[in-house]
Amino acid sequence: MDLSCYPDNPYILLTPGPLSTSKAVKAAMLRDWCTWDLDYNSIVQDLRARLCALACPGQAFTAVLMQGSGTFCVESCVGTLVPRDGALMVLANGAYGQRIGKIANVLGIPLVLEDFGETAPVDPARVEALLARHPEVTHVAVVHCETTTGMLNPIEAIGKAVKDAGRTYIVDAMSSFGGIPIDVDAIGADALISSANKCIQGVPGFGFVLVRREVIEACAGRARSLSLDLYDQWKGMEQGGGKWRFTSPTHVVRAFVAAMDELDAEGGVAKRFERYSTNQRVLVDGMEKLGFKTLLPRKWQSPIITSFISPDHPDYAFKTFYDKLKTKGFVVYPGKVTDAVDTFRIGNIGEVYPADIERLLDAVKESMYWQG
Ligand SMILES: *Cc1c(COP(=O)(O)O)cnc(C)c1O
């Protein structure tokens, strides 16, 4: 299809989702699909199998798709997996970990929230000690790439501590799955959550949970919500051959299939990881040359999004800097760190290449108005 007639984006999104998508992904939405017709449902089944194949070899996992943004999926997973007499431990080091704790509170799930601070990774040795002190905890949740800072948590070592203690392990890999190689089985995860509009580079509208079959099979009747019942959603898709219980985001699903095709064409997750890593390296090298400092040391930094410390200058204001960059074709992100330090963030996932980052660096240089 000739896509040149469609307008280009006025700016690229250097944000952690929604992010810049290709024209082919958007063009895939230009036809209508019947939510219960075989044409559409077979697309859903194929997609579920492809997601499982991305995450691990074999048949141990099944993919459940859920309407809504990523948070809906997290809520659906926590609210369905934790039994009525269970308790959840959340290992938090940022806003997204804190949000999982909030979900547990709203759902009335007993919660142990352990805060590691926003600028330190989750420490597996501390997790081991915590679990020994909390025999009542049945499920443990952690965020892989904590998008608040860009921190990458050691999900494999944490998984070992959780599995050695015999607990169920839930990983929010929202902003990393598809962009960083993850073998769900090898890290010991029982459920891994992500969404359409992050590293697989689709448009927003649904998320998915990759869950061990034996875990989801045991979850009938546990959910604290009707529409977010992950078990029922799974059962419906299994029995109905790809049927969603309630109206499916058909166009978004079709766009996501196009995004999966692009991921394959790029060479899979390993190649995408390389591109994102290069983007991030070019970004940090260039920003450091311009005098900016990162919040995190490189060893903890994900190749997804980077927090920069705001310039310590009385004339600097994020909004002015943001507006200048936007007129030059780049949208960056405000900071989310709640500790004393003021930051802004630049994402490098989506339809973004090292050449775009080079252009961004020129734009940043021209936008440093506080330097006179
Ligand atoms: C994006 C994101 C989510 C989900 O956010 P939504 O706004 O609901 O899509 C959850 N966790 C992490 C780590 C994320 O980056």
XYZ file of N, CA and C and ligand atoms in Angstrom, residues 16-18 68-74 95-97 99-100 143-148 172-176 193-195 197-198 204 206 304-305 333 336 345, ligand 1:
129
model
N 7.225 7.298 27.037
C 7.157 5.838 27.210
C 5.785 5.263 26.848
N 5.117 5.768 25.894
C 3.854 5.213 25.422
C 2.672 6.055 25.915
N 1.703 6.375 25.020
C 1.794 6.009 23.613
C 3.033 6.621 22.983
N -8.441 -1.912 27.535
C -8.027 -0.830 28.441
C -6.540 -0.535 28.341
N -6.079 0.387 29.158
C -4.649 0.709 29.180
C -3.917 -0.313 30.044
N -2.616 -0.164 30.159
C -1.810 -1.123 30.902
C -2.266 -1.333 32.340
N -2.671 -0.263 32.994
C -3.095 -0.358 34.392
C -4.303 -1.280 34.557
N -5.200 -1.268 33.564
C -6.367 -2.162 33.623
C -5.890 -3.620 33.703
N -4.836 -3.913 32.945
C -4.286 -5.273 32.910
C -3.640 -5.644 34.245
N -2.923 -4.683 34.833
C -2.292 -4.939 36.133
C -3.391 -5.220 37.164
N 6.775 5.116 40.835
C 5.330 5.353 40.809
C 4.533 4.131 40.352
N 5.120 3.335 39.434
C 4.345 2.202 38.913
C 4.262 1.059 39.923
N 5.314 0.885 40.708
C 5.253 -0.066 41.819
C 4.245 0.395 42.863
N 1.714 2.154 42.354
C 0.371 1.991 41.798
C -0.154 0.574 42.015
N 0.719 -0.417 41.919
C 0.277 -1.807 42.175
C -0.194 -1.923 43.632
N 8.069 -4.291 39.275
C 8.107 -3.667 37.953
C 9.482 -3.939 37.341
N 9.530 -4.341 36.087
C 10.826 -4.613 35.430
C 11.544 -3.295 35.140
N 11.068 -2.567 34.113
C 11.627 -1.235 33.877
C 10.729 -0.238 34.590
N 11.218 0.348 35.681
C 10.425 1.337 36.436
C 10.488 2.643 35.649
N 9.415 2.900 34.912
C 9.377 3.994 33.952
C 9.510 5.367 34.625
N 9.264 5.412 35.924
C 9.418 6.655 36.689
C 10.825 7.238 36.520
N 5.437 -6.721 36.232
C 4.953 -5.658 35.359
C 6.098 -5.314 34.404
N 6.024 -5.878 33.194
C 7.052 -5.618 32.182
C 6.476 -4.714 31.097
N 5.596 -3.816 31.550
C 4.852 -2.968 30.621
C 5.774 -2.269 29.635
N 6.785 -1.583 30.156
C 7.604 -0.741 29.280
C 8.882 -1.442 28.805
N 8.978 -2.759 29.003
C 10.191 -3.453 28.556
C 9.909 -4.627 27.605
N 3.063 -8.857 32.558
C 2.055 -7.940 32.019
C 2.709 -6.905 31.103
N 2.071 -6.656 29.946
C 2.529 -5.574 29.081
C 1.334 -5.032 28.297
N 1.574 -4.034 27.453
C 0.446 -3.466 26.715
C 0.827 -3.158 25.278
N 0.827 -0.471 23.462
C 1.436 0.784 23.006
C 2.819 1.049 23.596
N 3.541 -0.003 23.939
C 4.902 0.231 24.430
C 5.885 -0.380 23.417
N -2.532 2.537 21.520
C -3.126 2.170 22.810
C -4.550 1.632 22.689
N -5.388 -1.839 24.459
C -5.497 -3.084 25.217
C -4.124 -3.460 25.768
N 15.305 2.186 27.686
C 13.911 2.538 27.366
C 13.656 4.031 27.531
N 13.970 4.524 28.725
C 13.712 5.927 29.056
C 14.783 6.379 30.046
N 9.307 14.392 28.058
C 8.397 14.014 29.137
C 8.812 14.693 30.432
N 9.069 12.427 37.040
C 8.046 11.853 37.905
C 8.645 11.476 39.260
N 12.358 13.643 31.575
C 12.656 12.331 31.003
C 12.617 12.362 29.478
C 3.019 2.480 30.993
C 3.183 1.695 32.222
C 2.066 1.132 32.901
C 0.649 1.317 32.461
O 0.269 2.619 32.332
P -1.064 2.990 31.552
O -1.058 4.484 31.566
O -2.206 2.421 32.304
O -0.964 2.387 30.183
C 2.318 0.319 33.987
N 3.563 0.074 34.402
C 4.636 0.581 33.787
C 5.994 0.231 34.294
C 4.488 1.411 32.680
O 5.570 1.921 32.064
